mmCIF file of C-alpha atoms in Angstrom:
data_model
loop_
_atom_site.group_PDB
_atom_site.id
_atom_site.type_symbol
_atom_site.label_atom_id
_atom_site.label_comp_id
_atom_site.label_asym_id
_atom_site.label_seq_id
_atom_site.Cartn_x
_atom_site.Cartn_y
_atom_site.Cartn_z
ATOM 1 C CA LEU A 1 98.664 132.615 56.158
ATOM 2 C CA ILE A 2 101.022 129.871 55.332
ATOM 3 C CA GLU A 3 99.894 127.295 52.996
ATOM 4 C CA PRO A 4 100.955 123.526 53.021
ATOM 5 C CA GLY A 5 103.631 123.233 50.492
ATOM 6 C CA ASP A 6 105.007 126.691 50.936
ATOM 7 C CA ALA A 7 108.812 126.180 50.194
ATOM 8 C CA GLY A 8 110.766 126.015 53.433
ATOM 9 C CA LEU A 9 107.858 125.160 55.614
ATOM 10 C CA LEU A 10 107.356 121.501 55.118
ATOM 11 C CA PHE A 11 107.243 119.191 58.471
ATOM 12 C CA ASP A 12 108.670 116.552 56.431
ATOM 13 C CA ASP A 13 111.614 118.611 55.800
ATOM 14 C CA TYR A 14 112.526 118.179 59.425
ATOM 15 C CA ASP A 15 113.221 115.571 62.015
ATOM 16 C CA ASP A 16 110.702 116.786 64.502
ATOM 17 C CA GLY A 17 108.567 119.097 62.706
ATOM 18 C CA LEU A 18 108.867 121.758 65.359
ATOM 19 C CA SER A 19 111.896 123.673 63.443
ATOM 20 C CA ALA A 20 109.236 124.380 60.865
ATOM 21 C CA ILE A 21 107.575 126.686 63.027
ATOM 22 C CA PRO A 22 109.010 130.431 63.103
ATOM 23 C CA GLY A 23 110.345 131.137 66.484
ATOM 24 C CA VAL A 24 109.754 127.698 67.928
ATOM 25 C CA SER A 25 113.116 125.607 68.919
ATOM 26 C CA SER A 26 112.967 121.883 68.982
ATOM 27 C CA THR A 27 115.628 122.150 71.709
ATOM 28 C CA PHE A 28 115.564 122.927 75.434
ATOM 29 C CA ILE A 29 118.122 124.007 77.929
ATOM 30 C CA GLN A 30 117.721 124.358 81.639
ATOM 31 C CA ALA A 31 118.651 127.844 83.404
ATOM 32 C CA GLY A 32 121.968 127.366 85.377
ATOM 33 C CA THR A 33 125.479 126.611 84.960
ATOM 34 C CA ASP A 34 126.505 123.302 83.155
ATOM 35 C CA ALA A 35 123.087 122.962 82.014
ATOM 36 C CA VAL A 36 122.886 120.719 78.606
ATOM 37 C CA THR A 37 120.744 120.863 75.616
ATOM 38 C CA ARG A 38 118.250 118.591 75.223
ATOM 39 C CA THR A 39 115.434 117.681 72.742
ATOM 40 C CA MET A 40 112.029 118.617 73.380
ATOM 41 C CA GLN A 41 110.932 115.128 73.214
ATOM 42 C CA ASP A 42 113.536 113.828 75.656
ATOM 43 C CA LYS A 43 112.341 116.798 78.150
ATOM 44 C CA ALA A 44 108.830 115.617 77.849
ATOM 45 C CA ARG A 45 109.819 112.159 78.804
ATOM 46 C CA ASP A 46 110.761 113.264 82.292
ATOM 47 C CA ILE A 47 106.788 112.951 83.107
ATOM 48 C CA PHE A 48 104.798 110.154 82.464
ATOM 49 C CA SER A 49 101.308 111.540 82.129
ATOM 50 C CA VAL A 50 98.401 108.857 82.359
ATOM 51 C CA LYS A 51 96.763 110.823 79.459
ATOM 52 C CA ASP A 52 99.766 109.796 77.143
ATOM 53 C CA PHE A 53 98.778 106.175 77.901
ATOM 54 C CA GLY A 54 95.189 106.393 77.227
ATOM 55 C CA ALA A 55 93.446 107.729 80.572
ATOM 56 C CA ALA A 56 90.121 109.411 79.699
ATOM 57 C CA GLY A 57 89.966 111.105 83.165
ATOM 58 C CA ASN A 58 86.306 111.654 82.234
ATOM 59 C CA GLY A 59 84.689 110.304 85.561
ATOM 60 C CA SER A 60 83.371 107.438 83.600
ATOM 61 C CA THR A 61 85.756 105.425 81.548
ATOM 62 C CA ASP A 62 87.942 102.676 83.228
ATOM 63 C CA ASP A 63 91.467 104.170 83.354
ATOM 64 C CA ALA A 64 92.793 101.167 85.173
ATOM 65 C CA ALA A 65 94.929 99.805 82.402
ATOM 66 C CA ALA A 66 96.077 103.320 80.932
ATOM 67 C CA ILE A 67 97.058 104.053 84.800
ATOM 68 C CA GLN A 68 99.116 100.815 85.300
ATOM 69 C CA ALA A 69 100.784 101.176 81.802
ATOM 70 C CA ALA A 70 102.205 104.842 82.957
ATOM 71 C CA ILE A 71 103.322 103.330 86.280
ATOM 72 C CA ASP A 72 105.007 100.354 84.572
ATOM 73 C CA ALA A 73 106.554 102.672 81.838
ATOM 74 C CA ALA A 74 108.164 104.817 84.660
ATOM 75 C CA TYR A 75 109.585 101.759 86.378
ATOM 76 C CA ALA A 76 111.110 100.715 83.049
ATOM 77 C CA ALA A 77 112.786 103.809 82.593
ATOM 78 C CA GLY A 78 114.321 103.564 86.004
ATOM 79 C CA GLY A 79 111.970 105.811 87.842
ATOM 80 C CA GLY A 80 110.088 108.972 87.173
ATOM 81 C CA THR A 81 106.880 110.904 87.927
ATOM 82 C CA VAL A 82 103.549 109.529 86.701
ATOM 83 C CA TYR A 83 101.257 112.674 86.357
ATOM 84 C CA PHE A 84 97.535 113.081 86.758
ATOM 85 C CA PRO A 85 96.465 116.169 85.275
ATOM 86 C CA ALA A 86 93.115 117.562 87.189
ATOM 87 C CA ALA A 87 90.467 115.281 86.381
ATOM 88 C CA THR A 88 88.661 112.270 87.847
ATOM 89 C CA TYR A 89 90.031 109.057 86.944
ATOM 90 C CA ASN A 90 87.995 105.969 87.462
ATOM 91 C CA PHE A 91 89.595 102.632 87.846
ATOM 92 C CA GLY A 92 87.834 99.173 88.416
ATOM 93 C CA SER A 93 91.047 96.996 89.577
ATOM 94 C CA PRO A 94 93.873 97.821 91.864
ATOM 95 C CA ILE A 95 96.797 99.830 90.796
ATOM 96 C CA VAL A 96 100.098 98.525 91.942
ATOM 97 C CA ILE A 97 102.996 100.908 92.280
ATOM 98 C CA ASN A 98 105.296 98.305 93.875
ATOM 99 C CA GLN A 99 104.231 94.919 95.115
ATOM 100 C CA ASN A 100 106.523 92.334 96.542
ATOM 101 C CA ALA A 101 109.982 92.680 95.091
ATOM 102 C CA THR A 102 110.115 89.043 93.908
ATOM 103 C CA THR A 103 107.008 89.539 91.576
ATOM 104 C CA TYR A 104 107.343 93.151 90.477
ATOM 105 C CA LEU A 105 110.980 94.127 91.384
ATOM 106 C CA SER A 106 111.280 97.138 93.366
ATOM 107 C CA ARG A 107 110.070 99.913 91.900
ATOM 108 C CA LYS A 108 112.118 102.743 93.309
ATOM 109 C CA ASN A 109 111.864 106.550 92.480
ATOM 110 C CA VAL A 110 108.319 105.858 90.969
ATOM 111 C CA ASN A 111 106.291 108.840 91.922
ATOM 112 C CA ILE A 112 102.653 109.610 91.775
ATOM 113 C CA GLN A 113 101.650 113.451 91.268
ATOM 114 C CA GLY A 114 98.291 114.980 90.809
ATOM 115 C CA ASP A 115 97.163 118.645 90.692
ATOM 116 C CA GLY A 116 96.108 118.780 94.241
ATOM 117 C CA SER A 117 93.637 116.931 96.299
ATOM 118 C CA SER A 118 91.030 119.052 95.370
ATOM 119 C CA ASN A 119 91.593 118.741 91.503
ATOM 120 C CA THR A 120 92.696 115.215 90.934
ATOM 121 C CA VAL A 121 90.246 112.373 92.043
ATOM 122 C CA LEU A 122 91.284 108.629 91.683
ATOM 123 C CA ASN A 123 88.082 107.160 91.885
ATOM 124 C CA TYR A 124 87.845 103.313 92.592
ATOM 125 C CA THR A 125 84.986 101.439 91.058
ATOM 126 C CA GLY A 126 85.877 97.755 91.829
ATOM 127 C CA ALA A 127 83.193 95.745 93.534
ATOM 128 C CA GLY A 128 85.511 93.420 95.911
ATOM 129 C CA SER A 129 84.836 93.900 99.489
ATOM 130 C CA ALA A 130 88.433 93.240 100.598
ATOM 131 C CA ASP A 131 90.185 95.061 97.723
ATOM 132 C CA VAL A 132 93.231 97.577 98.068
ATOM 133 C CA ALA A 133 92.777 100.214 95.471
ATOM 134 C CA LEU A 134 96.327 101.668 95.442
ATOM 135 C CA LYS A 135 99.186 99.491 96.532
ATOM 136 C CA LEU A 136 102.861 100.390 97.529
ATOM 137 C CA ILE A 137 104.048 97.141 98.964
ATOM 138 C CA GLY A 138 107.770 96.184 98.895
ATOM 139 C CA GLY A 139 109.215 92.891 99.487
ATOM 140 C CA SER A 140 111.624 92.399 102.819
ATOM 141 C CA ILE A 141 113.259 95.430 104.268
ATOM 142 C CA ASN A 142 115.959 93.161 105.668
ATOM 143 C CA LEU A 143 116.664 92.045 102.159
ATOM 144 C CA GLY A 144 116.816 95.379 100.518
ATOM 145 C CA THR A 145 113.886 94.604 98.333
ATOM 146 C CA ALA A 146 111.486 97.342 100.418
ATOM 147 C CA ALA A 147 109.515 99.790 98.424
ATOM 148 C CA PHE A 148 112.088 102.782 98.364
ATOM 149 C CA ARG A 149 112.167 106.531 97.689
ATOM 150 C CA ASN A 150 108.697 106.652 96.352
ATOM 151 C CA SER A 151 106.436 109.820 96.825
ATOM 152 C CA LEU A 152 102.645 110.340 96.336
ATOM 153 C CA SER A 153 101.201 113.694 96.313
ATOM 154 C CA GLY A 154 98.151 116.069 95.072
ATOM 155 C CA PHE A 155 95.172 113.512 94.416
ATOM 156 C CA SER A 156 91.948 112.282 96.274
ATOM 157 C CA LEU A 157 91.421 108.506 96.551
ATOM 158 C CA LYS A 158 87.896 107.644 96.760
ATOM 159 C CA GLN A 159 85.587 104.934 95.891
ATOM 160 C CA ASN A 160 81.852 105.011 94.410
ATOM 161 C CA ALA A 161 80.114 102.372 96.400
ATOM 162 C CA GLY A 162 80.445 103.683 100.069
ATOM 163 C CA ILE A 163 82.061 101.663 102.895
ATOM 164 C CA THR A 164 81.645 97.899 102.114
ATOM 165 C CA GLY A 165 83.798 95.241 103.926
ATOM 166 C CA THR A 166 87.285 95.723 104.417
ATOM 167 C CA GLN A 167 88.348 97.869 101.487
ATOM 168 C CA THR A 168 91.510 100.041 101.817
ATOM 169 C CA GLY A 169 92.477 103.004 99.656
ATOM 170 C CA LEU A 170 96.225 103.136 99.813
ATOM 171 C CA TRP A 171 98.149 100.524 101.510
ATOM 172 C CA ILE A 172 101.762 100.989 102.084
ATOM 173 C CA GLU A 173 103.890 98.277 103.455
ATOM 174 C CA GLN A 174 107.509 97.080 104.061
ATOM 175 C CA ALA A 175 108.449 100.680 102.606
ATOM 176 C CA SER A 176 111.165 102.943 103.445
ATOM 177 C CA SER A 177 111.498 106.834 102.652
ATOM 178 C CA ILE A 178 107.909 107.312 101.427
ATOM 179 C CA GLN A 179 106.686 110.781 101.320
ATOM 180 C CA VAL A 180 102.779 111.452 101.253
ATOM 181 C CA THR A 181 101.688 114.823 101.014
ATOM 182 C CA ASP A 182 98.195 116.334 100.071
ATOM 183 C CA VAL A 183 96.637 112.983 99.691
ATOM 184 C CA GLN A 184 93.107 112.482 100.876
ATOM 185 C CA ALA A 185 91.339 109.219 101.095
ATOM 186 C CA TYR A 186 87.725 109.029 101.988
ATOM 187 C CA GLN A 187 84.708 106.353 101.612
ATOM 188 C CA TRP A 188 87.009 103.504 102.813
ATOM 189 C CA ALA A 189 86.707 101.249 105.808
ATOM 190 C CA THR A 190 90.753 101.929 105.877
ATOM 191 C CA GLY A 191 91.770 105.262 103.971
ATOM 192 C CA ILE A 192 95.352 104.740 104.467
ATOM 193 C CA TYR A 193 97.218 101.836 106.081
ATOM 194 C CA ALA A 194 101.086 102.456 106.504
#
């Protein structure tokens, strides 16, 4: 057993702490020709897990702010994958992947990825009768501000209250090169509008 304070094993002696664990490297190199060495922290930042932004995924906490924060961070980084580990994520206000480029700018290359439609559930708990739960709405295709190169995959989108009014689960508008796979929408007046 290694005790805190043993010579050569203090985490404070290292920049990232990983080097203090025998056999663990703090760098990553992908297999293949011309792959470059990266830090593990840099590699981990390739994916924006909603859990890293505070989402509980426990089926009762409102995770809307955490989900939106992860999407916004991916956009600020120039694009990336927003990952939802298998769980049920409640959200009580609409989530915006991209909405009208004049307000939110065009969030190109921001992808939403769950662990499969039977494992990752995005559960809308909002009360508005005309709400859109998940929005992917670009500006004008003619002006080049359309939502572009986004993908959504591996999740179910549902609501608790059942069908009321004109609620829409996923709204895709003024978009180009959008890929949707293994996405289920149920208990909506309109499940997916595109």
